[in-house]
PDB file of C-alpha atoms and ligand atoms in Angstrom:
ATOM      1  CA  UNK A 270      62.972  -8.523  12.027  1.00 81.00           C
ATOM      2  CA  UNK A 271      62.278 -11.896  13.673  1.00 95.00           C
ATOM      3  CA  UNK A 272      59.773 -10.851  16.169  1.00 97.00           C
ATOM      4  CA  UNK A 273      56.596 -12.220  15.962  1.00 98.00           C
ATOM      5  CA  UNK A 274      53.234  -9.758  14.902  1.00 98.00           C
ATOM      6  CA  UNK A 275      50.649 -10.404  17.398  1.00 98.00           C
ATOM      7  CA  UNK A 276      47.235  -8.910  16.860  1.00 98.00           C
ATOM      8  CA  UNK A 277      44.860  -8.245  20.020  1.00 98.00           C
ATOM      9  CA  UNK A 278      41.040  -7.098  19.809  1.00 98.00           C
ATOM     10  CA  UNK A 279      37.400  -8.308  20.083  1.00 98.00           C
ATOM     11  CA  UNK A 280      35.998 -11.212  18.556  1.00 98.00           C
ATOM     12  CA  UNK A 281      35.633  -9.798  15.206  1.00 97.00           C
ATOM     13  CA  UNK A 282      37.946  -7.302  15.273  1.00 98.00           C
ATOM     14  CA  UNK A 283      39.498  -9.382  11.852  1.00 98.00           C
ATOM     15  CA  UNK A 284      42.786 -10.793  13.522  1.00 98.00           C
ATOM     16  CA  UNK A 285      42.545 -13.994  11.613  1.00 97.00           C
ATOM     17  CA  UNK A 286      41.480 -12.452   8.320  1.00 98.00           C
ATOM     18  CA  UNK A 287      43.989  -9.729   8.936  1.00 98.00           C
ATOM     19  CA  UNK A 288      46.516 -12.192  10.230  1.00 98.00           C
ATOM     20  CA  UNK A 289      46.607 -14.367   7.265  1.00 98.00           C
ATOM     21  CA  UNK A 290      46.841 -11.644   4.632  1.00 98.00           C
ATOM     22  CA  UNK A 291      49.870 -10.552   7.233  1.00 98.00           C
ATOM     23  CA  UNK A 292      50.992 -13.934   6.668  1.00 98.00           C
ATOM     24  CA  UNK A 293      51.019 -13.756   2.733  1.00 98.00           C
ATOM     25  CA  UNK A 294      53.291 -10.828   2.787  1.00 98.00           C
ATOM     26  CA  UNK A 295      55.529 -11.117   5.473  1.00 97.00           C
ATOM     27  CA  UNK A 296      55.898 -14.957   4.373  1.00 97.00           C
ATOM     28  CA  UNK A 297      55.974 -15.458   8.486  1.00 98.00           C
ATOM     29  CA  UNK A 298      53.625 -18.331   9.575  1.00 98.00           C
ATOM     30  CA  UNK A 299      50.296 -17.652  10.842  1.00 98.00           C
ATOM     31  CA  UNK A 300      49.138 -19.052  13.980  1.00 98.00           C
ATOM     32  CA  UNK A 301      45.947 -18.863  15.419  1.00 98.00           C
ATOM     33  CA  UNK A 302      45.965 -19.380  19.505  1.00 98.00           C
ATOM     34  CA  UNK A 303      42.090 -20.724  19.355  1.00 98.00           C
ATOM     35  CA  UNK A 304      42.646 -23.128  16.710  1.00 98.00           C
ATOM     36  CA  UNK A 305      45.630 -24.547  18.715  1.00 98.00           C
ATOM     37  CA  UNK A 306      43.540 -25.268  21.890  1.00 98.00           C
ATOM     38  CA  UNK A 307      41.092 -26.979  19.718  1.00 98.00           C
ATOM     39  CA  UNK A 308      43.279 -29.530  18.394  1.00 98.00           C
ATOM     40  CA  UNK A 309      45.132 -30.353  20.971  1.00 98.00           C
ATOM     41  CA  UNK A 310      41.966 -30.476  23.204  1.00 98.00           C
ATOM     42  CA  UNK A 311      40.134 -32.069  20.398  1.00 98.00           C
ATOM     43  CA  UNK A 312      37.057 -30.341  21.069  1.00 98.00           C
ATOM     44  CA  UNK A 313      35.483 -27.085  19.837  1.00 98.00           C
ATOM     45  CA  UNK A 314      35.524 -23.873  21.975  1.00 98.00           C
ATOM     46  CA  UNK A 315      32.284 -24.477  22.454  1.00 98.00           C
ATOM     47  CA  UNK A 316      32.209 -27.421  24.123  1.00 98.00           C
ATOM     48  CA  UNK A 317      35.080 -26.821  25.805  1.00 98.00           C
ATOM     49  CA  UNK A 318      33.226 -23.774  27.473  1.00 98.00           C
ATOM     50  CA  UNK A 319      29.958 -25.932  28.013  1.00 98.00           C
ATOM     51  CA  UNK A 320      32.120 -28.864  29.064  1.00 98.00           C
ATOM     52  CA  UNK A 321      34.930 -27.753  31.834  1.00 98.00           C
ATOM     53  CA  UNK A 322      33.571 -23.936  31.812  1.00 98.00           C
ATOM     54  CA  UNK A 323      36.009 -20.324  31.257  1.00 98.00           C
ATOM     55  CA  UNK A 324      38.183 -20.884  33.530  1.00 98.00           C
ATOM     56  CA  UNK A 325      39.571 -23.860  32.217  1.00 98.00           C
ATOM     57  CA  UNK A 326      39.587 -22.587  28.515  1.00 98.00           C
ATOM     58  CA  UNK A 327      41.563 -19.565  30.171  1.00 98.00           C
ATOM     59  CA  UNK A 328      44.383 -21.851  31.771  1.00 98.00           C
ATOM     60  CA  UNK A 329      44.398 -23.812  28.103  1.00 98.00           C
ATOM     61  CA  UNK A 330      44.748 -20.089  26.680  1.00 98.00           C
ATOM     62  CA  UNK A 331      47.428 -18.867  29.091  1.00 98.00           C
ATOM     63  CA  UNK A 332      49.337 -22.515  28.418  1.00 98.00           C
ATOM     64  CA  UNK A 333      49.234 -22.332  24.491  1.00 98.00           C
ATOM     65  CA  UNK A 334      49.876 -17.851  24.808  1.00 98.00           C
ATOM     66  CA  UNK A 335      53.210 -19.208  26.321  1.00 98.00           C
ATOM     67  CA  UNK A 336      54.743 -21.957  23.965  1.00 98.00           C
ATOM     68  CA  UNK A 337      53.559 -19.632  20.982  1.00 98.00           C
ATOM     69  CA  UNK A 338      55.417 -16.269  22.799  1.00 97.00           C
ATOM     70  CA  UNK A 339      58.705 -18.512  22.646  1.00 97.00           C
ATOM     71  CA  UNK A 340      58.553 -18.860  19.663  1.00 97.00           C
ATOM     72  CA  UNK A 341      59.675 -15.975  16.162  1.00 98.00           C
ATOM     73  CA  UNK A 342      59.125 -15.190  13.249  1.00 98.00           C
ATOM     74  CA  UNK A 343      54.972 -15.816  13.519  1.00 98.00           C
ATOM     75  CA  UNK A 344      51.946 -13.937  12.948  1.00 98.00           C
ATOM     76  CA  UNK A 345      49.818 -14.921  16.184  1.00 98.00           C
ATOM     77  CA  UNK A 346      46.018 -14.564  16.244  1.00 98.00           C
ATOM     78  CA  UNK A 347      44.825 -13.916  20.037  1.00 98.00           C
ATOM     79  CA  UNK A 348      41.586 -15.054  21.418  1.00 98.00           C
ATOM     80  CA  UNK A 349      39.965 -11.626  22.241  1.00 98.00           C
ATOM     81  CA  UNK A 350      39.729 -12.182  26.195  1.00 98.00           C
ATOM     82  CA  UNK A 351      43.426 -13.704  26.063  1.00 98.00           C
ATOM     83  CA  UNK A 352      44.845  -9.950  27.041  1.00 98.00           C
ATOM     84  CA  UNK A 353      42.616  -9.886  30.356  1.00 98.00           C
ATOM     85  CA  UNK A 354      45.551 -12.278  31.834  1.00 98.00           C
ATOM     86  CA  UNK A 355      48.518  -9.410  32.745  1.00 98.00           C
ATOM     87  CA  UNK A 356      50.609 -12.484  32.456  1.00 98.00           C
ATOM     88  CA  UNK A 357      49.617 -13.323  28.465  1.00 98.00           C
ATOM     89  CA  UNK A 358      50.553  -9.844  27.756  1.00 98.00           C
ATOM     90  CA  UNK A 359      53.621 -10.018  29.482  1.00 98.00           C
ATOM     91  CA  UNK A 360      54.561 -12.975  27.974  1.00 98.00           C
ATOM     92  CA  UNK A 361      53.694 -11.611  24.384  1.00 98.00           C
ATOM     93  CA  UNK A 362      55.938  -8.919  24.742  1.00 97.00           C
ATOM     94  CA  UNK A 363      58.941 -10.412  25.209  1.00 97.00           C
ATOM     95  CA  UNK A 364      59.407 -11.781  21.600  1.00 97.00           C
ATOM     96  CA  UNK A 365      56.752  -9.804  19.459  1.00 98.00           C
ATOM     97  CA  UNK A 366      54.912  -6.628  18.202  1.00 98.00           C
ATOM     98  CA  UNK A 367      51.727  -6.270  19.657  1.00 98.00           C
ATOM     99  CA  UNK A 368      48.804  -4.390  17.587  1.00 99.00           C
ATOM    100  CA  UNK A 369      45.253  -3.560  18.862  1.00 98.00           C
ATOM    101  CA  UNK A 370      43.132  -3.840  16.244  1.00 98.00           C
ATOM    102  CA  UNK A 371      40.153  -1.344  17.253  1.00 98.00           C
ATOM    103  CA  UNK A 372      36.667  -0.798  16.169  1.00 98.00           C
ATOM    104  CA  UNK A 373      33.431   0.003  16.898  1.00 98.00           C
ATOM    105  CA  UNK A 374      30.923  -2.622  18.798  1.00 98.00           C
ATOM    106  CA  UNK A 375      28.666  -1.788  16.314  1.00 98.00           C
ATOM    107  CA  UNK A 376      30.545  -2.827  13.427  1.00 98.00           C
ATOM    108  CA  UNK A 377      32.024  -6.077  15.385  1.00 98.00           C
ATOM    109  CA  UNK A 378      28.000  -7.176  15.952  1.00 97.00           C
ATOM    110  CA  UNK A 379      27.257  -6.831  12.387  1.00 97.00           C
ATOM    111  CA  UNK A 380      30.426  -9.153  11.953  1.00 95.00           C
ATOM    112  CA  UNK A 381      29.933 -11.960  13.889  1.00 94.00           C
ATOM    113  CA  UNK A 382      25.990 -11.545  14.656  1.00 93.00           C
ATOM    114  CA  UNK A 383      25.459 -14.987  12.801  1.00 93.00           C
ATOM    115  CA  UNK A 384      28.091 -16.820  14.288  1.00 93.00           C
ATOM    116  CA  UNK A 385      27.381 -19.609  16.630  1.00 94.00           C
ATOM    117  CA  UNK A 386      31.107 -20.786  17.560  1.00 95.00           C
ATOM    118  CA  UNK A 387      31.384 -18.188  20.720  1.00 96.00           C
ATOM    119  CA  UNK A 388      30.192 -19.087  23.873  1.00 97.00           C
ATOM    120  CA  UNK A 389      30.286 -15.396  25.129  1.00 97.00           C
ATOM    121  CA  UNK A 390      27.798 -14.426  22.548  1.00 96.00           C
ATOM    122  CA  UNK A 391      25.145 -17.261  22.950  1.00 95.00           C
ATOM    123  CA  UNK A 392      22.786 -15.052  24.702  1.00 95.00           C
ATOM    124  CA  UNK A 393      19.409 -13.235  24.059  1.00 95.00           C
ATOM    125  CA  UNK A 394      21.714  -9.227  23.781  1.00 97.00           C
ATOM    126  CA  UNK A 395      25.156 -10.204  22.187  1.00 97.00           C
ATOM    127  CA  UNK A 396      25.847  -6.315  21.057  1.00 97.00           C
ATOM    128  CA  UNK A 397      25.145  -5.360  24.311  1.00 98.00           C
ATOM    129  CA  UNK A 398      27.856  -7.839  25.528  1.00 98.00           C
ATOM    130  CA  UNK A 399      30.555  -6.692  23.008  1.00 98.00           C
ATOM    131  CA  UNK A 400      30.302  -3.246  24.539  1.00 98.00           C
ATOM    132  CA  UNK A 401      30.667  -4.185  28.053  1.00 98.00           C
ATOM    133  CA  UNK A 402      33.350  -6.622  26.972  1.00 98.00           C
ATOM    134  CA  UNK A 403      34.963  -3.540  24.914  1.00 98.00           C
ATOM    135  CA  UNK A 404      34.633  -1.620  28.216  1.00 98.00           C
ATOM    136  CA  UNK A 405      36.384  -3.662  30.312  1.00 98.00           C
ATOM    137  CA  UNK A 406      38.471  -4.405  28.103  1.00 98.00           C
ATOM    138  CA  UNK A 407      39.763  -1.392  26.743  1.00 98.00           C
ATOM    139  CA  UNK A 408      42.598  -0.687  29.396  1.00 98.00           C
ATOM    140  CA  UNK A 409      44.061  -4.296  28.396  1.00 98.00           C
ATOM    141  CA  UNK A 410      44.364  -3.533  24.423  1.00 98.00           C
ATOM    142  CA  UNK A 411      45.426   0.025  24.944  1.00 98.00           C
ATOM    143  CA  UNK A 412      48.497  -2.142  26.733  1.00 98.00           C
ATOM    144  CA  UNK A 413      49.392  -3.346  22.996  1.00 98.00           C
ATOM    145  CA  UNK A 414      52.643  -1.741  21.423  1.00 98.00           C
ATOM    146  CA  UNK A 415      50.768  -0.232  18.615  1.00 98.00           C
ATOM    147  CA  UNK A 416      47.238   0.473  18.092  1.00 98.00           C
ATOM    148  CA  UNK A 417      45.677   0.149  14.735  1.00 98.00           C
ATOM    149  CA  UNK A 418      42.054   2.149  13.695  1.00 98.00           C
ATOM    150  CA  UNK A 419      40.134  -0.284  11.621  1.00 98.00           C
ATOM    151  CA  UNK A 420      36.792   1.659  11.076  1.00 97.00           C
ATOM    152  CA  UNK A 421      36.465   2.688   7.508  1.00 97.00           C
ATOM    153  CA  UNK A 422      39.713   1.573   6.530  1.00 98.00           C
ATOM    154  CA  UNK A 423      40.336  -1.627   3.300  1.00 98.00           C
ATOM    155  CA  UNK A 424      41.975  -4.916   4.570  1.00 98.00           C
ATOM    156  CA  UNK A 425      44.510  -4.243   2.540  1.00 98.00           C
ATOM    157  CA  UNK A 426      45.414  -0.301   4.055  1.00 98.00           C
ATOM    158  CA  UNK A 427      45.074  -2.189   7.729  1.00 98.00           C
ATOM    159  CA  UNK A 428      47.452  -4.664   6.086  1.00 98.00           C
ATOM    160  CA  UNK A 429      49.870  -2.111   5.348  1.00 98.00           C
ATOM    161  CA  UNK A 430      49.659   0.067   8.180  1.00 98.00           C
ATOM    162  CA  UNK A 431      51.007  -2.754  10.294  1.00 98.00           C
ATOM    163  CA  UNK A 432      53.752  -3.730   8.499  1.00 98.00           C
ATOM    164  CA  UNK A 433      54.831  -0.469   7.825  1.00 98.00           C
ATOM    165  CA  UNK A 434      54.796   0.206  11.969  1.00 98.00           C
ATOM    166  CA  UNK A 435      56.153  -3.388  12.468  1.00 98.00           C
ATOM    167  CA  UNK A 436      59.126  -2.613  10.533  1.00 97.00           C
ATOM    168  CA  UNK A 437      59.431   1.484  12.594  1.00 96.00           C
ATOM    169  CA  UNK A 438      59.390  -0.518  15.575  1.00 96.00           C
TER     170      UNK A 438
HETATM  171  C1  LIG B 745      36.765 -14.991  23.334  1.00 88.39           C
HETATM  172  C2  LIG B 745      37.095 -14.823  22.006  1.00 88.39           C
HETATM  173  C3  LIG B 745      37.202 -15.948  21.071  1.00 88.39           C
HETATM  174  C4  LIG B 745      37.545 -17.232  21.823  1.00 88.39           C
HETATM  175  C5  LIG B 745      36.558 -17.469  22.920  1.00 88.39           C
HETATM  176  C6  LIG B 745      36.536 -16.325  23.945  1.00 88.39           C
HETATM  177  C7  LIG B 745      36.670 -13.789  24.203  1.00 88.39           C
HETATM  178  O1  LIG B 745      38.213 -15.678  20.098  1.00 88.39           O
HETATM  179  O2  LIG B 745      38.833 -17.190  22.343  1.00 88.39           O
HETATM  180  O3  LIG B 745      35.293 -17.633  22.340  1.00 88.39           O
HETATM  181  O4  LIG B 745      36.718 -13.940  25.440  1.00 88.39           O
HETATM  182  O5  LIG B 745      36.565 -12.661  23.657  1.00 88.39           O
HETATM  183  P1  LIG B 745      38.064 -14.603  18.917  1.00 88.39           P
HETATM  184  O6  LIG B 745      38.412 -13.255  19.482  1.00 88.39           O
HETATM  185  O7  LIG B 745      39.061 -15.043  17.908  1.00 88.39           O
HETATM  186  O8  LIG B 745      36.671 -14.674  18.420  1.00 88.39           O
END
């Protein structure tokens, strides 16, 4: 199948570790939809938060969600707030597999806790902020084709799982 494998969830949900073990075995090319902004903006996510603020990341997000969903054949990592934009999802679905990769807030935190490179997490209660995030977000990922438990399972079973579903779909 040509269709690209595009996996949704919080930061630290393990798209892009996920995504390029996916990428090993499927041979399809992994993408990463953060990464793109930051080279062709040629600053980090960071400062492009601190610099021009969300709402302009978002509109660099929705741009680069929409050249990648023309495209086949890739394994796309989403930003985790890219699905809050009906019109990302939308565009996702018409060439690709969507998978929600879903876990607790708990185990996200103890993921990411000492990562600096997200804006949204700079702040004095950043588990606190993955579970409202995960709140509000919730009704967007459940919009995924497929959703894929994470908690307790190997990278390797997750790895499977989704191809496994990828090719039932
Ligand atoms: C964001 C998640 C980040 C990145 C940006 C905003 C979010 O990507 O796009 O910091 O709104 O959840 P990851 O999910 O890859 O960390």
């Amino acid at each position: 199948m040509s269709k690209n494998i595009v996996l949704v969830g919080l930061m630290g949900a393990g798209k892009t570790t996920i995504g390029k073990l996916l990428s090993n075995i499927t041979k399809k090319e992994f993408t990463d939809s953060d990464e793109i902004i930051e080279k062709e903006a040629g600053k980090t996510i960071n400062e492009i938060f601190a610099e021009h603020g969300e709402k302009h990341f978002r509109d660099l997000e929705k741009n680069t969600i929409k050249k990648l969903s023309e495209k086949s054949n890739l394994i796309i990592s989403t930003g985790g707030g890219s699905i809050e934009n009906i019109e990302n999802i939308e565009n996702l679905k018409t060439n690709s597999v969507l998978f929600y990769l879903k876990t607790t807030p708990e185990i996200l935190f103890s993921r990411i806790k000492t990562d600096t490179t997200r804006p949204l997490l700079k702040n004095p209660n950043p588990l606190l902020t993955l579970k409202n995030l995960l709140e509000r977000r919730e009704p967007f990922y459940k919009m995924a084709d497929i959703e894929i438990e994470t908690t307790n399972k190997t990278s390797d079973e997750i790895v499977k799982e989704i191809i496994e579903k990828y090719e039932q779909f």
